[in-house]
Tab-separated table of C-alpha atoms in Angstrom:
chain	number	residue	atom	x	y	z
A	1	MET	CA	8.076	30.538	-13.338
A	2	GLN	CA	10.379	29.772	-10.431
A	3	TYR	CA	9.075	27.564	-7.639
A	4	GLN	CA	8.968	30.248	-4.929
A	5	ASN	CA	7.179	32.601	-7.308
A	6	LEU	CA	4.601	29.895	-8.016
A	7	THR	CA	3.728	29.335	-4.348
A	8	ASP	CA	3.646	33.089	-3.657
A	9	SER	CA	1.371	33.561	-6.649
A	10	LEU	CA	-0.925	30.748	-5.487
A	11	ALA	CA	-1.233	32.357	-2.052
A	12	ALA	CA	-2.246	35.655	-3.672
A	13	PHE	CA	-4.491	34.189	-6.377
A	14	ASP	CA	-6.330	31.534	-4.347
A	15	PRO	CA	-5.910	32.160	-0.609
A	16	GLU	CA	-8.709	29.699	0.207
A	17	ILE	CA	-6.922	26.729	-1.342
A	18	TYR	CA	-3.555	27.958	-0.095
A	19	GLY	CA	-4.992	28.086	3.417
A	20	LEU	CA	-6.162	24.482	3.109
A	21	LEU	CA	-2.669	23.577	1.935
A	22	GLN	CA	-1.239	25.178	5.058
A	23	ASP	CA	-3.675	23.162	7.164
A	24	GLU	CA	-2.530	19.997	5.409
A	25	VAL	CA	1.070	20.916	6.211
A	26	GLN	CA	0.353	21.010	9.902
A	27	LYS	CA	-1.750	17.860	9.807
A	28	GLN	CA	0.910	15.802	8.050
A	29	ARG	CA	3.839	17.118	10.018
A	30	PHE	CA	2.350	16.604	13.478
A	31	SER	CA	0.460	13.352	12.889
A	32	LEU	CA	1.782	9.854	12.272
A	33	SER	CA	0.082	7.557	9.806
A	34	LEU	CA	0.116	3.889	10.688
A	35	LEU	CA	-2.396	3.127	7.947
A	36	PRO	CA	-1.294	0.250	5.698
A	37	THR	CA	-2.428	2.146	2.598
A	38	SER	CA	-0.709	5.429	3.435
A	39	ASN	CA	2.841	6.296	2.403
A	40	ALA	CA	4.752	9.154	0.826
A	41	VAL	CA	5.448	9.193	-2.892
A	42	SER	CA	9.096	9.174	-3.917
A	43	PRO	CA	10.378	12.533	-5.222
A	44	PHE	CA	11.164	11.052	-8.657
A	45	SER	CA	7.696	9.558	-8.991
A	46	ALA	CA	5.906	12.670	-7.785
A	47	TYR	CA	8.001	14.906	-10.042
A	48	LEU	CA	7.088	12.843	-13.094
A	49	LYS	CA	3.434	12.669	-12.050
A	50	GLY	CA	3.333	16.463	-12.015
A	51	SER	CA	5.465	16.927	-15.145
A	52	ILE	CA	4.428	17.868	-18.683
A	53	PHE	CA	3.831	14.171	-19.345
A	54	GLY	CA	0.467	14.925	-17.723
A	55	ASN	CA	-0.568	16.966	-20.739
A	56	GLY	CA	-1.054	13.853	-22.870
A	57	HIS	CA	-2.538	10.388	-22.774
A	58	LEU	CA	-2.393	7.152	-24.732
A	59	ASP	CA	-5.249	5.104	-26.099
A	60	HIS	CA	-5.186	1.445	-27.061
A	61	HIS	CA	-4.236	2.253	-30.660
A	62	ALA	CA	-1.003	3.848	-29.461
A	63	VAL	CA	-0.325	0.860	-27.235
A	64	GLN	CA	-0.794	-1.502	-30.144
A	65	SER	CA	1.883	0.537	-31.918
A	66	HIS	CA	4.322	-0.282	-29.091
A	67	MET	CA	4.230	3.067	-27.323
A	68	LYS	CA	7.573	3.391	-25.611
A	69	LEU	CA	6.532	4.654	-22.161
A	70	GLU	CA	4.166	1.788	-21.492
A	71	LYS	CA	6.617	-0.783	-22.822
A	72	ILE	CA	9.354	0.496	-20.532
A	73	ALA	CA	7.045	0.349	-17.503
A	74	GLU	CA	5.822	-3.153	-18.434
A	75	GLN	CA	9.310	-4.503	-18.978
A	76	ARG	CA	10.646	-3.023	-15.738
A	77	ALA	CA	7.740	-4.401	-13.712
A	78	ALA	CA	8.106	-7.868	-15.231
A	79	LYS	CA	11.858	-7.881	-14.633
A	80	LEU	CA	11.566	-6.589	-11.068
A	81	PHE	CA	9.161	-9.338	-10.048
A	82	GLY	CA	10.393	-12.082	-12.378
A	83	ALA	CA	7.099	-12.335	-14.264
A	84	ASP	CA	6.371	-13.270	-17.880
A	85	HIS	CA	3.910	-10.455	-18.466
A	86	ALA	CA	2.975	-7.201	-16.715
A	87	ILE	CA	-0.013	-4.902	-17.206
A	88	VAL	CA	0.567	-1.380	-15.898
A	89	ARG	CA	-2.372	0.659	-17.236
A	90	ILE	CA	-4.725	-0.040	-14.322
A	91	SER	CA	-5.998	2.893	-12.256
A	92	ASP	CA	-6.287	1.125	-8.885
A	93	ILE	CA	-6.443	-2.278	-7.238
A	94	ALA	CA	-10.244	-2.475	-7.439
A	95	ALA	CA	-10.057	-2.035	-11.199
A	96	ALA	CA	-7.285	-4.639	-11.398
A	97	SER	CA	-9.483	-7.076	-9.488
A	98	ARG	CA	-12.354	-6.611	-11.914
A	99	VAL	CA	-9.997	-7.260	-14.825
A	100	VAL	CA	-8.873	-10.546	-13.270
A	101	PHE	CA	-12.445	-11.687	-12.632
A	102	GLN	CA	-13.401	-10.754	-16.188
A	103	ALA	CA	-10.515	-12.816	-17.549
A	104	LEU	CA	-10.741	-15.916	-15.346
A	105	ALA	CA	-14.291	-16.368	-14.044
A	106	THR	CA	-17.902	-16.453	-15.179
A	107	THR	CA	-21.053	-15.536	-13.291
A	108	GLY	CA	-21.862	-17.995	-10.520
A	109	ASP	CA	-18.371	-19.485	-10.208
A	110	THR	CA	-17.118	-20.419	-6.742
A	111	ILE	CA	-14.295	-18.229	-5.416
A	112	LEU	CA	-12.352	-19.543	-2.412
A	113	SER	CA	-10.868	-16.453	-0.796
A	114	PHE	CA	-9.000	-15.522	2.374
A	115	ASN	CA	-11.557	-13.582	4.440
A	116	ARG	CA	-13.659	-13.178	1.276
A	117	ARG	CA	-11.145	-10.695	-0.097
A	118	LYS	CA	-12.082	-9.256	-3.518
A	119	GLN	CA	-15.793	-9.705	-2.924
A	120	GLU	CA	-15.894	-5.975	-2.206
A	121	HIS	CA	-14.689	-5.305	-5.758
A	122	CYS	CA	-17.441	-7.292	-7.451
A	123	ILE	CA	-19.863	-4.627	-8.626
A	124	GLY	CA	-22.483	-5.295	-11.300
A	125	GLU	CA	-24.499	-8.300	-12.385
A	126	HIS	CA	-21.686	-9.741	-14.487
A	127	LEU	CA	-19.408	-9.996	-11.412
A	128	GLN	CA	-21.591	-12.163	-9.185
A	129	TYR	CA	-19.840	-15.175	-7.676
A	130	ASP	CA	-20.233	-17.648	-4.838
A	131	PHE	CA	-17.578	-16.597	-2.325
A	132	VAL	CA	-16.333	-19.178	0.157
A	133	SER	CA	-14.021	-17.974	2.923
A	134	PHE	CA	-10.970	-19.415	4.616
A	135	SER	CA	-9.505	-17.640	7.625
A	136	ILE	CA	-7.120	-17.994	10.526
A	137	GLU	CA	-7.758	-20.688	13.099
A	138	PRO	CA	-8.930	-19.204	16.427
A	139	GLU	CA	-6.721	-21.556	18.447
A	140	ASN	CA	-3.349	-20.575	16.991
A	141	GLU	CA	-4.235	-17.521	14.828
A	142	ARG	CA	-2.650	-19.112	11.747
A	143	ILE	CA	-3.925	-20.127	8.324
A	144	ASP	CA	-4.251	-23.911	8.205
A	145	LEU	CA	-3.481	-25.010	4.654
A	146	LYS	CA	-4.900	-28.464	5.369
A	147	ARG	CA	-8.272	-26.855	6.002
A	148	VAL	CA	-7.864	-24.792	2.809
A	149	GLU	CA	-7.133	-28.002	0.930
A	150	GLN	CA	-10.282	-29.631	2.323
A	151	LEU	CA	-12.404	-26.657	1.297
A	152	ALA	CA	-10.898	-26.637	-2.191
A	153	LYS	CA	-11.591	-30.345	-2.687
A	154	ALA	CA	-15.162	-29.991	-1.463
A	155	ARG	CA	-16.126	-26.772	-3.277
A	156	LYS	CA	-14.049	-26.987	-6.484
A	157	PRO	CA	-13.497	-23.230	-6.827
A	158	ARG	CA	-12.718	-21.527	-10.108
A	159	ILE	CA	-10.198	-19.249	-8.360
A	160	ILE	CA	-8.373	-19.389	-5.040
A	161	VAL	CA	-7.628	-15.858	-3.841
A	162	TYR	CA	-5.045	-15.035	-1.216
A	163	SER	CA	-4.528	-11.417	-0.189
A	164	PRO	CA	-2.548	-10.949	3.043
A	165	VAL	CA	-3.655	-7.378	3.752
A	166	ASN	CA	-4.538	-8.406	7.316
A	167	TYR	CA	-2.156	-11.329	7.845
A	168	PRO	CA	1.335	-10.514	9.186
A	169	LEU	CA	2.941	-13.885	8.394
A	170	HIS	CA	4.367	-15.536	5.281
A	171	LEU	CA	2.468	-18.332	3.582
A	172	ASP	CA	3.721	-21.359	1.661
A	173	TYR	CA	2.882	-20.321	-1.918
A	174	LYS	CA	4.135	-23.585	-3.362
A	175	LYS	CA	1.702	-25.568	-1.220
A	176	LEU	CA	-1.126	-23.172	-2.065
A	177	LYS	CA	-0.399	-23.706	-5.761
A	178	GLU	CA	-0.550	-27.475	-5.294
A	179	ILE	CA	-3.936	-27.092	-3.630
A	180	ALA	CA	-5.187	-24.964	-6.526
A	181	GLN	CA	-3.914	-27.390	-9.150
A	182	GLU	CA	-5.529	-30.365	-7.448
A	183	ALA	CA	-8.850	-28.514	-7.345
A	184	GLY	CA	-8.550	-27.340	-10.951
A	185	ALA	CA	-8.483	-23.696	-9.838
A	186	TYR	CA	-6.491	-20.638	-10.775
A	187	LEU	CA	-4.320	-19.192	-7.995
A	188	TRP	CA	-4.516	-15.424	-7.622
A	189	VAL	CA	-2.341	-13.685	-5.027
A	190	ASP	CA	-2.775	-9.982	-4.306
A	191	ILE	CA	0.349	-9.087	-2.355
A	192	GLY	CA	-1.034	-5.666	-1.435
A	193	GLN	CA	1.263	-3.632	0.798
A	194	ASN	CA	3.870	-6.418	0.729
A	195	ALA	CA	4.737	-5.538	-2.867
A	196	GLY	CA	7.792	-3.516	-1.883
A	197	ALA	CA	9.219	-6.300	0.275
A	198	VAL	CA	8.633	-8.861	-2.472
A	199	ALA	CA	10.291	-6.608	-5.053
A	200	ALA	CA	13.312	-6.085	-2.792
A	201	GLY	CA	13.691	-9.774	-1.987
A	202	CYS	CA	12.739	-9.222	1.668
A	203	ALA	CA	9.649	-11.446	1.481
A	204	PRO	CA	8.779	-14.646	-0.425
A	205	SER	CA	7.419	-14.076	-3.914
A	206	PRO	CA	4.254	-15.781	-5.189
A	207	VAL	CA	5.163	-15.045	-8.805
A	208	PRO	CA	6.738	-18.472	-9.535
A	209	TYR	CA	3.550	-20.204	-8.346
A	210	ALA	CA	0.514	-17.961	-8.887
A	211	ASP	CA	-1.375	-17.670	-12.151
A	212	VAL	CA	-1.998	-14.003	-11.396
A	213	VAL	CA	-0.351	-11.555	-8.991
A	214	THR	CA	-1.757	-8.087	-8.355
A	215	PHE	CA	-0.670	-5.164	-6.179
A	216	PRO	CA	-1.065	-1.398	-5.750
A	217	THR	CA	1.888	0.751	-6.737
A	218	GLY	CA	1.543	3.374	-4.015
A	219	ASP	CA	1.893	2.321	-0.398
A	220	SER	CA	4.992	0.120	-0.102
A	221	LEU	CA	6.489	1.018	-3.499
A	222	HIS	CA	6.434	4.833	-3.075
A	223	GLY	CA	4.832	5.132	-6.511
A	224	PRO	CA	1.739	6.842	-7.916
A	225	GLN	CA	-1.738	5.559	-7.094
A	226	SER	CA	-2.136	2.792	-9.642
A	227	ALA	CA	-1.993	-1.003	-9.834
A	228	VAL	CA	-0.221	-3.814	-11.672
A	229	ILE	CA	-1.281	-7.245	-12.901
A	230	LEU	CA	1.405	-9.901	-13.365
A	231	THR	CA	0.681	-13.169	-15.129
A	232	HIS	CA	2.388	-15.941	-17.076
A	233	LYS	CA	2.577	-16.050	-20.851
A	234	ASP	CA	-0.282	-18.541	-21.278
A	235	LEU	CA	-2.770	-16.086	-19.761
A	236	ALA	CA	-1.259	-12.885	-21.167
A	237	ALA	CA	-3.512	-12.520	-24.231
A	238	ASN	CA	-6.676	-13.272	-22.277
A	239	MET	CA	-5.706	-10.781	-19.569
A	240	ASP	CA	-4.845	-8.070	-22.116
A	241	LYS	CA	-8.261	-8.537	-23.744
A	242	ALA	CA	-9.980	-8.225	-20.365
A	243	VAL	CA	-8.157	-4.932	-19.786
A	244	LEU	CA	-9.749	-3.397	-22.884
A	245	ASP	CA	-13.109	-5.087	-22.258
A	246	THR	CA	-13.290	-3.429	-18.837
A	247	GLY	CA	-12.716	0.031	-20.300
A	248	HIS	CA	-9.000	0.606	-19.756
A	249	SER	CA	-8.443	2.082	-23.193
A	250	MET	CA	-6.716	5.261	-22.036
A	251	VAL	CA	-3.768	5.864	-19.747
A	252	LYS	CA	-1.921	9.018	-18.721
A	253	LYS	CA	1.676	9.394	-19.821
A	254	ASN	CA	2.663	10.970	-16.501
A	255	VAL	CA	1.459	7.926	-14.565
A	256	LEU	CA	3.331	5.551	-16.882
A	257	ALA	CA	6.527	7.572	-16.523
A	258	ALA	CA	6.164	7.651	-12.734
A	259	LEU	CA	5.525	3.905	-12.664
A	260	ALA	CA	8.569	3.158	-14.804
A	261	THR	CA	10.830	5.088	-12.446
A	262	THR	CA	9.137	3.531	-9.402
A	263	PHE	CA	10.062	0.039	-10.623
A	264	LEU	CA	13.643	1.158	-11.262
A	265	GLU	CA	13.893	2.599	-7.749
A	266	ALA	CA	12.467	-0.585	-6.245
A	267	GLY	CA	15.447	-2.493	-7.612
A	268	SER	CA	17.976	-0.238	-5.882
A	269	ARG	CA	20.046	-0.943	-2.787
A	270	ALA	CA	18.499	2.072	-1.045
A	271	PHE	CA	15.035	0.624	-1.501
A	272	ARG	CA	16.105	-2.753	-0.149
A	273	SER	CA	17.503	-0.980	2.910
A	274	TYR	CA	14.158	0.733	3.330
A	275	CYS	CA	12.301	-2.597	3.218
A	276	GLU	CA	14.710	-4.137	5.719
A	277	GLN	CA	14.087	-1.213	8.058
A	278	VAL	CA	10.308	-1.587	7.657
A	279	LEU	CA	10.515	-5.115	9.066
A	280	LYS	CA	12.744	-4.019	11.966
A	281	ASN	CA	10.335	-1.192	12.715
A	282	ALA	CA	7.277	-3.445	12.622
A	283	GLN	CA	8.939	-5.784	15.120
A	284	ALA	CA	9.865	-2.833	17.338
A	285	LEU	CA	6.309	-1.486	17.145
A	286	GLU	CA	5.006	-4.882	18.209
A	287	LYS	CA	7.435	-4.999	21.137
A	288	GLY	CA	6.290	-1.570	22.295
A	289	LEU	CA	2.672	-2.729	22.269
A	290	HIS	CA	3.647	-5.799	24.295
A	291	ASP	CA	5.523	-3.590	26.767
A	292	ALA	CA	2.261	-1.718	27.325
A	293	GLY	CA	0.326	-4.935	27.876
A	294	ILE	CA	-1.349	-5.161	24.465
A	295	LYS	CA	-1.524	-8.560	22.774
A	296	THR	CA	-0.933	-8.876	19.042
A	297	LEU	CA	-2.405	-11.541	16.779
A	298	CYS	CA	-0.606	-14.247	14.811
A	299	GLY	CA	2.617	-14.149	16.805
A	300	GLY	CA	5.656	-12.123	15.727
A	301	THR	CA	5.129	-10.153	12.534
A	302	GLU	CA	7.044	-11.147	9.387
A	303	ASN	CA	6.120	-8.103	7.309
A	304	HIS	CA	5.098	-4.448	7.727
A	305	LEU	CA	1.871	-5.260	9.566
A	306	VAL	CA	1.060	-5.515	13.283
A	307	LEU	CA	-2.407	-6.536	14.496
A	308	ALA	CA	-3.046	-5.006	17.923
A	309	LEU	CA	-5.822	-6.833	19.753
A	310	LEU	CA	-8.359	-4.456	21.269
A	311	PRO	CA	-10.355	-5.042	24.455
A	312	THR	CA	-13.635	-6.875	24.025
A	313	GLY	CA	-16.490	-4.467	23.387
A	314	THR	CA	-14.296	-1.790	21.793
A	315	VAL	CA	-16.216	0.324	19.285
A	316	LEU	CA	-13.804	0.548	16.345
A	317	GLU	CA	-15.121	3.854	15.017
A	318	ASN	CA	-14.711	5.473	18.430
A	319	ILE	CA	-11.163	4.372	19.125
A	320	VAL	CA	-10.041	5.314	15.602
A	321	ALA	CA	-11.513	8.801	16.114
A	322	GLU	CA	-9.856	9.107	19.536
A	323	PHE	CA	-6.486	8.165	18.085
A	324	ARG	CA	-6.984	10.709	15.312
A	325	GLU	CA	-7.518	13.445	17.894
A	326	ALA	CA	-4.199	12.430	19.466
A	327	GLY	CA	-2.438	12.570	16.084
A	328	PHE	CA	-2.352	8.879	15.148
A	329	LEU	CA	-3.991	7.656	11.953
A	330	VAL	CA	-4.944	4.012	12.479
A	331	LYS	CA	-7.186	1.421	10.837
A	332	GLY	CA	-9.734	-0.467	12.914
A	333	ASP	CA	-10.846	-3.843	11.618
A	334	THR	CA	-12.563	-7.073	12.568
A	335	MET	CA	-10.358	-10.121	12.087
A	336	LEU	CA	-12.375	-13.111	10.937
A	337	THR	CA	-11.622	-16.701	11.934
A	338	SER	CA	-12.641	-20.109	10.643
A	339	ASP	CA	-15.249	-20.086	13.410
A	340	GLU	CA	-17.790	-17.578	12.083
A	341	SER	CA	-19.038	-16.915	15.619
A	342	LEU	CA	-15.601	-15.747	16.776
A	343	THR	CA	-13.898	-12.583	15.559
A	344	PHE	CA	-11.163	-10.311	16.933
A	345	PRO	CA	-11.353	-6.486	17.076
A	346	VAL	CA	-7.949	-5.185	16.011
A	347	LEU	CA	-5.984	-2.199	14.858
A	348	ARG	CA	-4.143	-2.877	11.603
A	349	LEU	CA	-0.891	-0.964	12.122
A	350	SER	CA	1.767	-0.570	9.446
A	351	ALA	CA	5.421	0.476	9.703
A	352	LEU	CA	5.565	1.692	6.085
A	353	ASP	CA	5.020	5.437	6.456
A	354	PRO	CA	6.886	5.817	9.778
A	355	THR	CA	9.919	4.201	8.142
A	356	THR	CA	9.667	6.598	5.209
A	357	ARG	CA	9.753	9.397	7.785
A	358	ALA	CA	13.090	8.120	9.187
A	359	LEU	CA	11.785	6.553	12.391
A	360	LYS	CA	13.978	3.716	13.625
A	361	GLU	CA	13.561	0.898	16.163
A	362	ASN	CA	13.769	2.964	19.352
A	363	ALA	CA	11.226	5.470	18.094
A	364	MET	CA	8.897	2.729	16.851
A	365	GLN	CA	9.055	0.907	20.169
A	366	ALA	CA	8.134	4.191	21.851
A	367	VAL	CA	5.243	4.604	19.397
A	368	GLY	CA	4.041	1.117	20.327
A	369	ARG	CA	4.125	1.952	24.026
A	370	VAL	CA	2.217	5.190	23.458
A	371	LEU	CA	-0.412	3.342	21.431
A	372	GLY	CA	-0.697	0.595	24.027
A	373	GLU	CA	-0.996	2.982	26.957
A	374	PHE	CA	-3.649	4.925	25.067
A	375	ILE	CA	-5.652	1.744	24.439
A	376	GLN	CA	-5.361	0.762	28.098
A	377	SER	CA	-6.466	4.224	29.245
A	378	GLY	CA	-9.768	4.108	27.419
A	379	GLY	CA	-8.902	7.164	25.327
A	380	ASP	CA	-10.209	9.981	27.529
A	381	GLU	CA	-9.246	13.608	26.892
A	382	SER	CA	-6.266	13.641	29.251
A	383	ALA	CA	-4.910	10.459	27.637
A	384	GLN	CA	-5.313	12.056	24.204
A	385	GLN	CA	-3.360	15.126	25.286
A	386	LYS	CA	-0.588	12.997	26.791
A	387	ALA	CA	-0.310	10.869	23.634
A	388	GLN	CA	-0.274	13.976	21.461
A	389	VAL	CA	2.622	15.503	23.419
A	390	GLN	CA	4.570	12.237	23.255
A	391	LEU	CA	3.975	11.943	19.522
A	392	ARG	CA	5.108	15.495	18.797
A	393	ALA	CA	8.341	14.810	20.649
A	394	ILE	CA	8.944	11.741	18.466
A	395	LEU	CA	8.176	13.632	15.228
A	396	LEU	CA	9.970	16.848	16.186
A	397	ASP	CA	12.732	16.688	13.559
A	398	LYS	CA	11.341	14.071	11.192
A	399	PRO	CA	10.881	14.741	7.460
A	400	LEU	CA	7.964	13.416	5.443
A	401	PHE	CA	10.324	11.552	3.115
A	402	SER	CA	13.800	10.763	4.368
A	403	ASP	CA	16.572	11.264	1.815
A	404	GLU	CA	18.293	8.102	3.109
A	405	TRP	CA	15.853	6.085	0.984
A	406	LEU	CA	16.777	7.851	-2.251
A	407	SER	CA	18.940	5.980	-4.722
A	408	GLN	CA	20.456	9.261	-5.943
A	409	ASN	CA	21.724	12.314	-4.081
A	410	ILE	CA	18.832	14.694	-4.752
A	411	ASN	CA	18.766	18.244	-3.457
A	412	LEU	CA	15.428	18.003	-1.643
A	413	THR	CA	13.821	20.780	0.308
A	414	PRO	CA	14.787	20.829	4.021
A	415	GLY	CA	13.278	18.587	6.661
A	416	TYR	CA	10.495	19.979	8.777
A	417	GLY	CA	12.051	21.303	11.956
A	418	LYS	CA	10.230	22.895	14.893
A	419	ASN	CA	10.963	26.411	13.616
A	420	ASP	CA	9.447	25.905	10.193
A	421	LEU	CA	6.230	27.905	10.435
A	422	ASN	CA	5.468	28.501	6.768
A	423	ILE	CA	6.396	25.298	4.969
A	424	ALA	CA	3.539	24.635	2.571
A	425	GLN	CA	5.805	24.618	-0.450
A	426	GLU	CA	8.113	22.118	1.262
A	427	VAL	CA	5.489	19.551	2.109
A	428	GLU	CA	3.917	19.991	-1.316
A	429	ALA	CA	7.296	19.293	-2.871
A	430	GLU	CA	8.206	16.399	-0.635
A	431	LYS	CA	4.970	14.611	0.162
A	432	ARG	CA	2.489	15.440	-2.567
A	433	GLU	CA	3.914	16.709	-5.827
A	434	ALA	CA	7.631	16.808	-4.936
A	435	GLN	CA	8.157	19.445	-7.612
A	436	THR	CA	11.819	20.410	-7.637
A	437	GLU	CA	13.193	23.661	-8.922
A	438	ARG	CA	14.529	21.747	-11.931
A	439	MET	CA	10.977	21.333	-13.125
A	440	TRP	CA	10.314	25.031	-13.069
A	441	SER	CA	13.629	25.813	-14.758
A	442	PHE	CA	12.505	23.431	-17.508
A	443	TRP	CA	9.409	25.571	-18.019
A	444	ASP	CA	11.538	28.727	-18.006
A	445	ASN	CA	13.672	27.326	-20.808
């Protein structure tokens, strides 16, 4: 079945679902996601995810027999990040976290964690730990490693966890490792949405220092929704056992194939260029916010993340909903500090998806100004309408995945111009499944 025939047939067979697909087209084209966990899947990855690999799966017996797909994905991940051992059969980052706890900790152990990260993944009686938090200092909005060292000496944690999902600066991983060693603790770093920058060499890597490194494979890597655990050879057997003990005995071939290609793409020059542009865009976004009179936390960003400080008394749920009405998808959060009585209401804004959509510095600075002016306005209906018009002008000719980030010259479907009124098959191909006509010709043959 040819691609056009498939979409026409879907419209005739299931108009209800096809109508929802059309709605999704409009939503994605005319909104801009600044969510850290939102990004388009690469066409190669999405094609493999939707390919006939999805008709089969592997269980642990096949893996023990050195199943080729998983081995390729493991080897590519380990090589990309310079790790001894990679585990790629994890469904998501929450599952990866539970594997790490199962392997390294026992009930009641002390966990010293940045903003108590990973506590949210501890579900069940066997994952009950004493979480101790370290955070930014309210005076300078930085992590003070001397304070972390004092906490580690006093509390003797089993694991020190650092996950910079809401910290826009680099940290000294070597010093953090020294702190962990002195306390007799494992060091676990979840690099989160910085995984792409680390892979491309655009951000410091914790791999030489951490006992365990975890990260999601969507978001910054343009891969399928999955997760990876990296560790050194001394912990490899224990971590592999924990994978099976936590129920990860089956994995889909299509996900493994998509992951393998994702890691190959992440080693390309095109991907490095993408990561370099992400940083430029984050800095431009921050400048635009400053132009509009909005302060950002932690000084100038060093990664994809910008923390926009909101006025005191802002109701996070309300401002997020108001931005959504204007076409901006944003994440509201409360930034903790080492003073438990003092927190900061912020928007966690990421340059990942806008960069994928081909926005550059000028456009991102304009986005920052629009966001800042909207915050300053209080978000009334007229301000929403103004922001929506400004956003549509910025997104007028922008695709959902720019072909400049592809390592090969692929014949993608066209970009989404203002005259494209019926483009469901295009967004499905480019943003969600990215099924190319080659796939359907494969079925025809």
